[in-house]
Tab-separated table of C-alpha atoms in Angstrom:
chain	number	residue	atom	x	y	z
G	1	UNK	CA	28.869	64.195	-159.482
G	2	UNK	CA	30.381	66.465	-162.105
G	3	UNK	CA	33.990	67.565	-162.429
G	4	UNK	CA	35.516	70.937	-161.598
G	5	UNK	CA	36.447	72.281	-165.019
G	6	UNK	CA	38.242	75.429	-166.140
G	7	UNK	CA	37.817	76.492	-169.775
G	8	UNK	CA	40.356	79.051	-170.972
G	9	UNK	CA	38.964	81.140	-173.807
G	10	UNK	CA	35.364	82.190	-174.492
G	11	UNK	CA	35.350	82.167	-178.286
G	12	UNK	CA	33.308	79.795	-180.435
G	13	UNK	CA	34.948	76.646	-179.115
G	14	UNK	CA	35.525	77.837	-175.564
G	15	UNK	CA	32.066	79.244	-174.894
G	16	UNK	CA	30.352	76.268	-176.512
G	17	UNK	CA	32.505	73.863	-174.505
G	18	UNK	CA	31.891	75.694	-171.229
G	19	UNK	CA	28.135	76.068	-171.703
G	20	UNK	CA	27.616	72.486	-172.895
G	21	UNK	CA	29.753	70.913	-170.155
G	22	UNK	CA	27.812	72.870	-167.537
G	23	UNK	CA	24.583	71.522	-169.043
G	24	UNK	CA	25.998	68.003	-168.547
G	25	UNK	CA	26.324	68.633	-164.811
G	26	UNK	CA	29.939	69.785	-164.511
G	27	UNK	CA	30.938	72.893	-162.584
G	28	UNK	CA	32.626	75.111	-165.119
G	29	UNK	CA	34.606	78.333	-164.823
G	30	UNK	CA	35.189	79.990	-168.191
G	31	UNK	CA	37.941	82.601	-168.500
G	32	UNK	CA	38.681	85.227	-171.113
G	33	UNK	CA	41.002	88.233	-171.350
G	34	UNK	CA	38.285	90.557	-172.688
G	35	UNK	CA	36.584	92.333	-169.787
G	36	UNK	CA	33.608	93.472	-171.892
G	37	UNK	CA	33.011	89.916	-173.076
G	38	UNK	CA	33.220	88.554	-169.544
G	39	UNK	CA	30.791	91.194	-168.271
G	40	UNK	CA	28.311	90.430	-171.069
G	41	UNK	CA	28.475	86.698	-170.370
G	42	UNK	CA	27.947	87.288	-166.668
G	43	UNK	CA	24.727	89.086	-167.642
G	44	UNK	CA	23.673	86.056	-169.662
G	45	UNK	CA	24.344	87.699	-173.027
G	46	UNK	CA	25.880	85.309	-175.549
G	47	UNK	CA	28.851	86.857	-177.354
G	48	UNK	CA	28.659	84.583	-180.397
G	49	UNK	CA	25.782	83.840	-182.746
G	50	UNK	CA	25.032	80.157	-182.262
G	51	UNK	CA	21.621	78.495	-181.969
G	52	UNK	CA	21.015	77.404	-178.379
G	53	UNK	CA	24.095	78.993	-176.839
G	54	UNK	CA	22.280	81.851	-175.100
G	55	UNK	CA	19.828	79.493	-173.415
G	56	UNK	CA	22.662	77.281	-172.156
G	57	UNK	CA	24.555	80.266	-170.758
G	58	UNK	CA	21.473	81.570	-168.962
G	59	UNK	CA	20.664	78.122	-167.576
G	60	UNK	CA	24.263	77.549	-166.480
G	61	UNK	CA	24.408	80.859	-164.634
G	62	UNK	CA	21.051	80.195	-162.964
G	63	UNK	CA	22.085	76.723	-161.788
G	64	UNK	CA	25.460	77.922	-160.533
G	65	UNK	CA	27.232	75.378	-162.742
G	66	UNK	CA	28.709	78.099	-164.990
G	67	UNK	CA	30.778	81.144	-164.057
G	68	UNK	CA	32.814	83.627	-166.077
G	69	UNK	CA	36.047	85.214	-164.873
G	70	UNK	CA	38.723	87.503	-166.221
G	71	UNK	CA	42.049	85.831	-166.915
G	72	UNK	CA	43.271	82.246	-166.965
G	73	UNK	CA	44.763	82.435	-163.481
G	74	UNK	CA	41.367	83.076	-161.906
G	75	UNK	CA	39.972	79.911	-163.495
G	76	UNK	CA	42.819	77.429	-163.186
G	77	UNK	CA	43.352	77.330	-159.440
G	78	UNK	CA	41.417	74.412	-157.988
G	79	UNK	CA	40.363	72.934	-161.332
G	80	UNK	CA	40.496	69.191	-161.824
G	81	UNK	CA	40.573	69.631	-165.594
G	82	UNK	CA	41.794	72.720	-167.491
G	83	UNK	CA	40.671	72.927	-171.117
G	84	UNK	CA	42.631	75.227	-173.432
G	85	UNK	CA	40.421	76.837	-176.086
G	86	UNK	CA	42.611	79.742	-177.151
G	87	UNK	CA	43.241	81.083	-180.674
G	88	UNK	CA	45.917	79.419	-182.797
G	89	UNK	CA	45.813	81.648	-185.894
G	90	UNK	CA	47.839	81.174	-189.026
G	91	UNK	CA	51.227	82.867	-188.780
G	92	UNK	CA	53.091	84.623	-191.584
G	93	UNK	CA	54.703	81.346	-192.696
G	94	UNK	CA	51.390	79.480	-192.795
G	95	UNK	CA	52.176	77.527	-189.636
G	96	UNK	CA	49.948	77.815	-186.568
G	97	UNK	CA	50.869	80.615	-184.179
G	98	UNK	CA	51.045	79.058	-180.695
G	99	UNK	CA	52.128	82.197	-178.831
G	100	UNK	CA	48.782	82.657	-177.035
G	101	UNK	CA	48.659	78.993	-176.055
G	102	UNK	CA	52.195	79.067	-174.691
G	103	UNK	CA	51.496	82.314	-172.816
G	104	UNK	CA	48.450	80.786	-171.092
G	105	UNK	CA	50.405	77.654	-170.159
G	106	UNK	CA	53.144	79.792	-168.606
G	107	UNK	CA	50.515	81.759	-166.682
G	108	UNK	CA	48.789	78.760	-165.111
G	109	UNK	CA	51.540	76.120	-164.730
G	110	UNK	CA	52.323	76.933	-161.097
G	111	UNK	CA	48.636	77.283	-160.182
G	112	UNK	CA	47.564	73.835	-161.323
G	113	UNK	CA	46.700	71.531	-158.426
G	114	UNK	CA	48.426	68.123	-158.227
G	115	UNK	CA	46.629	65.554	-160.372
G	116	UNK	CA	45.177	68.168	-162.703
G	117	UNK	CA	44.724	67.254	-166.383
G	118	UNK	CA	45.421	69.938	-168.992
G	119	UNK	CA	43.441	69.434	-172.190
G	120	UNK	CA	44.359	70.860	-175.586
G	121	UNK	CA	41.076	71.506	-177.408
G	122	UNK	CA	42.504	74.244	-179.611
G	123	UNK	CA	43.510	73.039	-183.066
G	124	UNK	CA	47.276	72.665	-182.811
G	125	UNK	CA	50.091	71.085	-184.837
G	126	UNK	CA	51.047	67.489	-184.228
G	127	UNK	CA	53.404	67.365	-181.265
G	128	UNK	CA	51.874	70.306	-179.368
G	129	UNK	CA	50.606	68.189	-176.455
G	130	UNK	CA	54.167	66.996	-175.897
G	131	UNK	CA	55.352	70.603	-176.184
G	132	UNK	CA	52.817	71.753	-173.569
G	133	UNK	CA	53.876	68.928	-171.239
G	134	UNK	CA	57.476	70.116	-171.549
G	135	UNK	CA	56.439	73.701	-170.793
G	136	UNK	CA	54.457	72.651	-167.706
G	137	UNK	CA	57.291	70.329	-166.650
G	138	UNK	CA	55.359	68.771	-163.774
G	139	UNK	CA	55.094	64.995	-163.345
G	140	UNK	CA	51.898	65.458	-161.327
G	141	UNK	CA	50.063	67.157	-164.244
G	142	UNK	CA	49.029	65.214	-167.374
G	143	UNK	CA	48.447	66.761	-170.801
G	144	UNK	CA	45.773	65.322	-173.080
G	145	UNK	CA	44.657	66.173	-176.618
G	146	UNK	CA	40.876	66.344	-177.100
G	147	UNK	CA	40.182	68.009	-180.470
G	148	UNK	CA	36.843	69.590	-181.256
G	149	UNK	CA	34.734	68.814	-184.322
G	150	UNK	CA	32.219	71.650	-184.184
G	151	UNK	CA	30.547	73.320	-187.144
G	152	UNK	CA	29.781	76.995	-186.691
G	153	UNK	CA	26.032	77.437	-186.797
G	154	UNK	CA	25.631	73.929	-185.339
G	155	UNK	CA	28.196	74.055	-182.536
G	156	UNK	CA	25.840	73.307	-179.645
G	157	UNK	CA	24.147	70.487	-181.539
G	158	UNK	CA	27.494	69.003	-182.581
G	159	UNK	CA	28.858	69.138	-179.029
G	160	UNK	CA	25.849	67.367	-177.557
G	161	UNK	CA	25.437	64.942	-180.485
G	162	UNK	CA	29.026	64.162	-181.490
G	163	UNK	CA	30.090	61.717	-184.173
G	164	UNK	CA	32.951	60.683	-181.908
G	165	UNK	CA	35.067	61.783	-178.964
G	166	UNK	CA	38.818	61.604	-179.552
G	167	UNK	CA	41.174	61.613	-176.570
G	168	UNK	CA	44.920	61.355	-176.955
G	169	UNK	CA	47.383	61.021	-174.088
G	170	UNK	CA	51.100	60.379	-173.836
G	171	UNK	CA	51.855	56.676	-174.326
G	172	UNK	CA	48.070	56.161	-174.469
G	173	UNK	CA	47.999	56.561	-170.676
G	174	UNK	CA	44.474	55.404	-169.802
G	175	UNK	CA	44.167	57.283	-166.507
G	176	UNK	CA	44.081	60.919	-167.730
G	177	UNK	CA	42.358	59.822	-170.935
G	178	UNK	CA	39.569	58.187	-168.945
G	179	UNK	CA	39.092	61.304	-166.816
G	180	UNK	CA	38.640	63.441	-169.919
G	181	UNK	CA	36.360	60.878	-171.585
G	182	UNK	CA	34.177	60.869	-168.465
G	183	UNK	CA	33.314	64.513	-169.150
G	184	UNK	CA	31.199	63.220	-172.033
G	185	UNK	CA	29.804	60.049	-170.433
G	186	UNK	CA	26.203	61.296	-170.724
G	187	UNK	CA	26.550	61.522	-174.505
G	188	UNK	CA	25.768	58.525	-176.690
G	189	UNK	CA	28.797	58.277	-178.952
G	190	UNK	CA	31.992	56.361	-179.683
G	191	UNK	CA	35.161	57.254	-177.782
G	192	UNK	CA	38.570	56.739	-179.354
G	193	UNK	CA	41.530	56.747	-176.979
G	194	UNK	CA	44.863	57.087	-178.733
G	195	UNK	CA	48.222	58.818	-178.365
G	196	UNK	CA	48.321	62.613	-178.397
G	197	UNK	CA	50.067	62.904	-181.778
G	198	UNK	CA	47.411	60.742	-183.456
G	199	UNK	CA	44.611	62.750	-181.844
G	200	UNK	CA	46.129	65.971	-183.152
G	201	UNK	CA	46.531	64.458	-186.618
G	202	UNK	CA	42.901	63.266	-186.640
G	203	UNK	CA	41.732	66.860	-186.366
G	204	UNK	CA	43.981	68.145	-189.145
G	205	UNK	CA	43.352	65.172	-191.420
G	206	UNK	CA	39.577	65.558	-191.012
G	207	UNK	CA	39.499	69.257	-191.853
G	208	UNK	CA	41.977	68.940	-194.707
G	209	UNK	CA	40.003	66.065	-196.220
G	210	UNK	CA	36.838	68.186	-196.142
G	211	UNK	CA	38.670	71.107	-197.764
G	212	UNK	CA	40.014	68.802	-200.473
G	213	UNK	CA	36.530	67.390	-201.051
G	214	UNK	CA	35.102	70.895	-201.514
G	215	UNK	CA	37.866	71.839	-203.937
G	216	UNK	CA	37.151	68.661	-205.899
G	217	UNK	CA	33.450	69.473	-206.144
G	218	UNK	CA	34.160	73.048	-207.234
G	219	UNK	CA	36.411	71.749	-209.998
G	220	UNK	CA	33.729	69.278	-211.117
G	221	UNK	CA	31.263	72.191	-211.149
G	222	UNK	CA	33.593	74.161	-213.403
G	223	UNK	CA	33.811	71.176	-215.737
G	224	UNK	CA	30.003	70.883	-215.726
G	225	UNK	CA	29.779	74.422	-217.073
G	226	UNK	CA	32.097	73.563	-219.951
G	227	UNK	CA	30.160	70.380	-220.795
G	228	UNK	CA	26.602	71.655	-220.178
G	229	UNK	CA	26.090	69.186	-217.337
G	230	UNK	CA	24.289	69.912	-214.050
G	231	UNK	CA	26.376	69.849	-210.864
G	232	UNK	CA	23.111	69.464	-208.912
G	233	UNK	CA	22.356	66.182	-210.651
G	234	UNK	CA	25.985	65.058	-210.569
G	235	UNK	CA	26.340	65.502	-206.804
G	236	UNK	CA	22.913	63.969	-206.191
G	237	UNK	CA	24.008	60.913	-208.137
G	238	UNK	CA	27.328	60.790	-206.303
G	239	UNK	CA	25.685	61.136	-202.909
G	240	UNK	CA	23.649	57.957	-203.286
G	241	UNK	CA	26.904	56.011	-203.186
G	242	UNK	CA	27.382	55.144	-199.508
G	243	UNK	CA	31.150	55.204	-199.996
G	244	UNK	CA	30.868	58.893	-200.882
G	245	UNK	CA	27.860	60.217	-198.980
G	246	UNK	CA	26.010	63.492	-199.474
G	247	UNK	CA	27.847	65.919	-197.192
G	248	UNK	CA	30.348	68.486	-198.449
G	249	UNK	CA	29.237	68.045	-202.059
G	250	UNK	CA	27.821	71.545	-202.584
G	251	UNK	CA	29.847	73.837	-204.838
G	252	UNK	CA	30.387	77.392	-203.719
G	253	UNK	CA	32.602	80.476	-203.812
G	254	UNK	CA	35.483	78.650	-202.145
G	255	UNK	CA	35.919	77.453	-198.588
G	256	UNK	CA	36.888	79.734	-195.743
G	257	UNK	CA	36.150	80.463	-192.106
G	258	UNK	CA	38.231	80.129	-188.982
G	259	UNK	CA	39.317	76.507	-189.535
G	260	UNK	CA	39.852	75.217	-193.054
G	261	UNK	CA	42.233	77.920	-194.365
G	262	UNK	CA	44.556	77.872	-191.377
G	263	UNK	CA	44.385	74.100	-190.884
G	264	UNK	CA	45.243	73.319	-194.500
G	265	UNK	CA	48.220	75.651	-194.442
G	266	UNK	CA	49.316	74.352	-191.038
G	267	UNK	CA	49.262	70.709	-192.160
G	268	UNK	CA	51.059	71.638	-195.371
G	269	UNK	CA	53.815	73.313	-193.333
G	270	UNK	CA	53.949	70.312	-190.987
G	271	UNK	CA	54.368	68.005	-193.970
G	272	UNK	CA	57.142	70.174	-195.381
G	273	UNK	CA	58.922	70.199	-192.031
G	274	UNK	CA	58.729	66.404	-191.979
G	275	UNK	CA	60.145	66.194	-195.509
G	276	UNK	CA	56.865	65.101	-197.117
G	277	UNK	CA	55.429	66.626	-200.285
G	278	UNK	CA	51.666	66.836	-199.688
G	279	UNK	CA	50.914	67.719	-203.315
G	280	UNK	CA	47.207	66.869	-203.060
G	281	UNK	CA	46.658	69.331	-200.208
G	282	UNK	CA	48.629	72.029	-201.988
G	283	UNK	CA	46.437	71.527	-205.056
G	284	UNK	CA	43.287	71.836	-202.921
G	285	UNK	CA	44.491	75.197	-201.602
G	286	UNK	CA	45.396	76.433	-205.078
G	287	UNK	CA	42.024	75.281	-206.417
G	288	UNK	CA	40.279	77.247	-203.693
G	289	UNK	CA	42.082	80.435	-204.710
G	290	UNK	CA	41.163	79.760	-208.326
G	291	UNK	CA	37.505	79.259	-207.394
G	292	UNK	CA	37.309	82.755	-205.929
G	293	UNK	CA	38.938	84.161	-209.051
G	294	UNK	CA	36.396	82.292	-211.190
G	295	UNK	CA	33.570	84.005	-209.298
G	296	UNK	CA	35.126	87.395	-210.010
G	297	UNK	CA	35.440	86.390	-213.662
G	298	UNK	CA	31.706	85.570	-213.754
G	299	UNK	CA	30.880	89.000	-212.328
G	300	UNK	CA	33.244	90.752	-214.725
G	301	UNK	CA	31.690	89.057	-217.749
G	302	UNK	CA	28.158	89.726	-216.479
G	303	UNK	CA	28.728	93.490	-216.435
G	304	UNK	CA	30.460	93.712	-219.800
G	305	UNK	CA	34.106	92.991	-219.029
G	306	UNK	CA	35.155	96.012	-216.948
G	307	UNK	CA	34.430	96.424	-213.222
G	308	UNK	CA	35.845	99.939	-212.804
G	309	UNK	CA	33.154	102.200	-211.348
G	310	UNK	CA	30.506	99.472	-211.600
G	311	UNK	CA	28.148	99.063	-208.660
G	312	UNK	CA	27.763	95.477	-207.419
G	313	UNK	CA	25.325	94.271	-204.759
G	314	UNK	CA	26.551	91.508	-202.457
G	315	UNK	CA	24.206	89.214	-200.531
G	316	UNK	CA	26.000	87.631	-197.572
G	317	UNK	CA	29.287	88.592	-195.948
G	318	UNK	CA	29.797	85.957	-193.243
G	319	UNK	CA	31.659	82.811	-194.205
G	320	UNK	CA	28.511	80.700	-193.731
G	321	UNK	CA	24.877	81.173	-192.821
G	322	UNK	CA	23.797	81.020	-189.192
G	323	UNK	CA	26.877	82.776	-187.810
G	324	UNK	CA	28.261	86.278	-187.433
G	325	UNK	CA	31.803	85.099	-188.185
G	326	UNK	CA	33.697	87.092	-190.811
G	327	UNK	CA	37.064	85.398	-190.337
G	328	UNK	CA	38.554	84.331	-193.673
G	329	UNK	CA	35.145	84.672	-195.280
G	330	UNK	CA	35.253	83.856	-199.003
G	331	UNK	CA	32.635	86.576	-199.422
G	332	UNK	CA	35.101	89.190	-198.212
G	333	UNK	CA	37.961	87.712	-200.232
G	334	UNK	CA	35.843	88.017	-203.368
G	335	UNK	CA	34.782	91.517	-202.322
G	336	UNK	CA	38.445	92.522	-202.047
G	337	UNK	CA	39.159	91.122	-205.529
G	338	UNK	CA	36.203	93.034	-206.977
G	339	UNK	CA	37.209	96.237	-205.206
G	340	UNK	CA	40.766	95.895	-206.517
G	341	UNK	CA	39.314	96.138	-210.033
G	342	UNK	CA	37.408	99.294	-209.132
G	343	UNK	CA	33.963	97.890	-208.372
G	344	UNK	CA	31.761	99.837	-205.955
G	345	UNK	CA	30.307	97.346	-203.480
G	346	UNK	CA	27.202	97.449	-201.337
G	347	UNK	CA	26.514	94.406	-199.207
G	348	UNK	CA	23.834	93.032	-196.930
G	349	UNK	CA	24.114	90.266	-194.353
G	350	UNK	CA	21.516	89.407	-191.689
G	351	UNK	CA	24.164	89.356	-188.965
G	352	UNK	CA	26.306	92.327	-190.052
G	353	UNK	CA	24.564	95.541	-189.133
G	354	UNK	CA	27.446	98.021	-189.202
G	355	UNK	CA	30.898	98.317	-190.781
G	356	UNK	CA	33.652	96.302	-189.121
G	357	UNK	CA	36.861	98.366	-189.353
G	358	UNK	CA	39.647	96.510	-191.088
G	359	UNK	CA	37.291	93.714	-192.156
G	360	UNK	CA	34.455	95.140	-194.277
G	361	UNK	CA	36.317	98.209	-195.558
G	362	UNK	CA	35.673	97.261	-199.202
G	363	UNK	CA	31.895	97.101	-198.720
G	364	UNK	CA	29.269	99.693	-197.859
G	365	UNK	CA	26.853	97.980	-195.445
G	366	UNK	CA	23.180	98.084	-196.460
G	367	UNK	CA	20.199	97.651	-194.167
G	368	UNK	CA	18.310	95.249	-196.441
G	369	UNK	CA	18.951	93.028	-199.441
G	370	UNK	CA	16.847	95.400	-201.539
G	371	UNK	CA	19.058	98.348	-200.605
G	372	UNK	CA	22.129	96.310	-201.517
G	373	UNK	CA	20.650	95.647	-204.961
G	374	UNK	CA	19.479	99.208	-205.623
G	375	UNK	CA	21.231	100.654	-208.661
G	376	UNK	CA	23.597	97.704	-209.010
G	377	UNK	CA	24.706	96.271	-212.330
G	378	UNK	CA	24.647	92.790	-210.798
G	379	UNK	CA	23.768	90.986	-207.585
G	380	UNK	CA	26.141	88.328	-206.258
G	381	UNK	CA	24.833	85.880	-203.645
G	382	UNK	CA	27.804	84.781	-201.537
G	383	UNK	CA	26.413	83.301	-198.298
G	384	UNK	CA	23.630	80.714	-198.135
G	385	UNK	CA	21.244	82.558	-195.786
G	386	UNK	CA	17.805	80.891	-196.283
G	387	UNK	CA	16.052	84.261	-196.281
G	388	UNK	CA	17.681	85.119	-199.602
G	389	UNK	CA	15.666	82.332	-201.238
G	390	UNK	CA	12.482	84.012	-199.990
G	391	UNK	CA	13.282	87.466	-201.367
G	392	UNK	CA	10.872	89.158	-203.748
G	393	UNK	CA	13.014	88.838	-206.856
G	394	UNK	CA	10.599	90.979	-208.855
G	395	UNK	CA	11.324	93.771	-206.406
G	396	UNK	CA	15.045	93.093	-206.799
G	397	UNK	CA	14.624	93.316	-210.582
G	398	UNK	CA	12.887	96.670	-210.265
G	399	UNK	CA	15.764	98.072	-208.227
G	400	UNK	CA	18.645	96.689	-210.275
G	401	UNK	CA	20.326	98.834	-212.915
G	402	UNK	CA	21.528	95.678	-214.696
G	403	UNK	CA	19.933	92.247	-215.074
G	404	UNK	CA	22.491	89.770	-213.702
G	405	UNK	CA	22.222	87.524	-210.640
G	406	UNK	CA	25.239	85.355	-209.813
G	407	UNK	CA	24.342	82.688	-207.257
G	408	UNK	CA	27.615	81.251	-205.939
G	409	UNK	CA	25.803	78.912	-203.518
G	410	UNK	CA	23.180	77.496	-205.927
G	411	UNK	CA	20.686	78.568	-203.288
G	412	UNK	CA	18.065	80.102	-205.551
G	413	UNK	CA	15.511	78.533	-207.881
G	414	UNK	CA	16.785	79.638	-211.309
G	415	UNK	CA	13.268	79.614	-212.787
G	416	UNK	CA	11.921	81.909	-210.049
G	417	UNK	CA	14.686	84.408	-210.765
G	418	UNK	CA	14.361	84.092	-214.545
G	419	UNK	CA	10.607	84.770	-214.461
G	420	UNK	CA	11.376	88.301	-213.242
G	421	UNK	CA	13.390	88.991	-216.383
G	422	UNK	CA	16.746	88.636	-214.643
G	423	UNK	CA	19.669	86.634	-215.984
G	424	UNK	CA	20.639	83.834	-213.598
G	425	UNK	CA	24.047	82.159	-213.251
G	426	UNK	CA	24.867	79.506	-210.692
G	427	UNK	CA	27.951	77.375	-210.098
G	428	UNK	CA	28.105	74.343	-212.382
G	429	UNK	CA	24.516	74.832	-213.516
G	430	UNK	CA	23.617	74.799	-217.233
G	431	UNK	CA	21.331	77.420	-218.759
G	432	UNK	CA	18.412	74.958	-218.510
G	433	UNK	CA	18.171	73.587	-214.983
G	434	UNK	CA	16.040	70.551	-214.120
G	435	UNK	CA	15.157	69.568	-210.583
G	436	UNK	CA	16.731	66.189	-209.744
G	437	UNK	CA	14.235	63.326	-209.579
G	438	UNK	CA	14.255	61.620	-206.168
G	439	UNK	CA	12.947	58.208	-207.226
G	440	UNK	CA	11.245	56.248	-209.972
G	441	UNK	CA	7.752	56.973	-208.644
G	442	UNK	CA	8.397	60.690	-208.800
G	443	UNK	CA	9.831	60.326	-212.321
G	444	UNK	CA	6.656	58.553	-213.474
G	445	UNK	CA	4.529	61.272	-211.857
G	446	UNK	CA	6.475	63.990	-213.675
G	447	UNK	CA	6.219	62.108	-216.967
G	448	UNK	CA	2.487	61.649	-216.559
């Protein structure tokens, strides 16, 4: 028999958590403060772009295991477990802004039934679970940290096929920790029970390591350009080493999105508050800023050194393919840098169909990739949507005013682009690009 669960917040993490837990047999009430969002979800309309989420919402509504309500108060009363999935954005100082979290806790504290477990799933600074426990100030309510490890575009898959479940409770109290772990008992994975501070640190350390890894690869890619080496071959060779692995070894226009930027800054501020100089993390952040500036430099050089009044076509605006998320998108950061130098920008993204006030103000939204390229001095590919690889690059060439294609994701086949008469530049790719050989047999075949 499933648990009675309240999920507060219907964003990426909240909606995924609610829909997936209902699919595991729990009875879930998901709350949000946005009436339009709640109404859409009640109609079975997913409010985020995530593969599989719409089907889970529809199935949950049909089975009666999933409901949507307006406001945290309507969800919390009667819940055995209350999961907090509210925004914790980066504040002006770089630290996480916990005002929404604290407001929700104040709203529900007197409504929580005795024996209820409150779960922090939002990404929060180390020590927040203890802070929430102090705010609730009820010995009959436990507070547990249960961080999420979801990739946008793969959130449903990651929830149902997790690498691990991390549960942290005060003094490693096994009783509330076990109750939270039981939510996931149908999933085949490892469960780590620890203290709440360690659970919170696991989340930050994981994201900050990935950010640092990406910054490292981008710097190696820059060095490859200086030395006429191929970042594709370098990362392929690195990835065969089981100590390194193949993930997060793709260079790009810099990392972004709703997690890595705010989490790196938050951990840096936490380290400073603790009196620790986290120089490596600071360098990773600075390298990321530099990477975006290097992309702008590539575009500037490609059009002759001056961007003022030059039309540039942008392919991809979201921070990664498979989502409609524009938060801290490196594409938009680069667009802002180009616009600041006077470039006229037209962009296309499969999930952005109209201007988003205050977000896409620097870019005129085009209906197709071909419209984005029309009359442009250069095309800059910024998001790794697979459909961009399948474009008719001869048609792009016919529409371009200039001849330059800058592929910041190394998504395209350079030879396919070059055959149309266009000039191709990737990240860390030499002028002559060879496909990496997978094994000796393939090498012999190519040689023969």
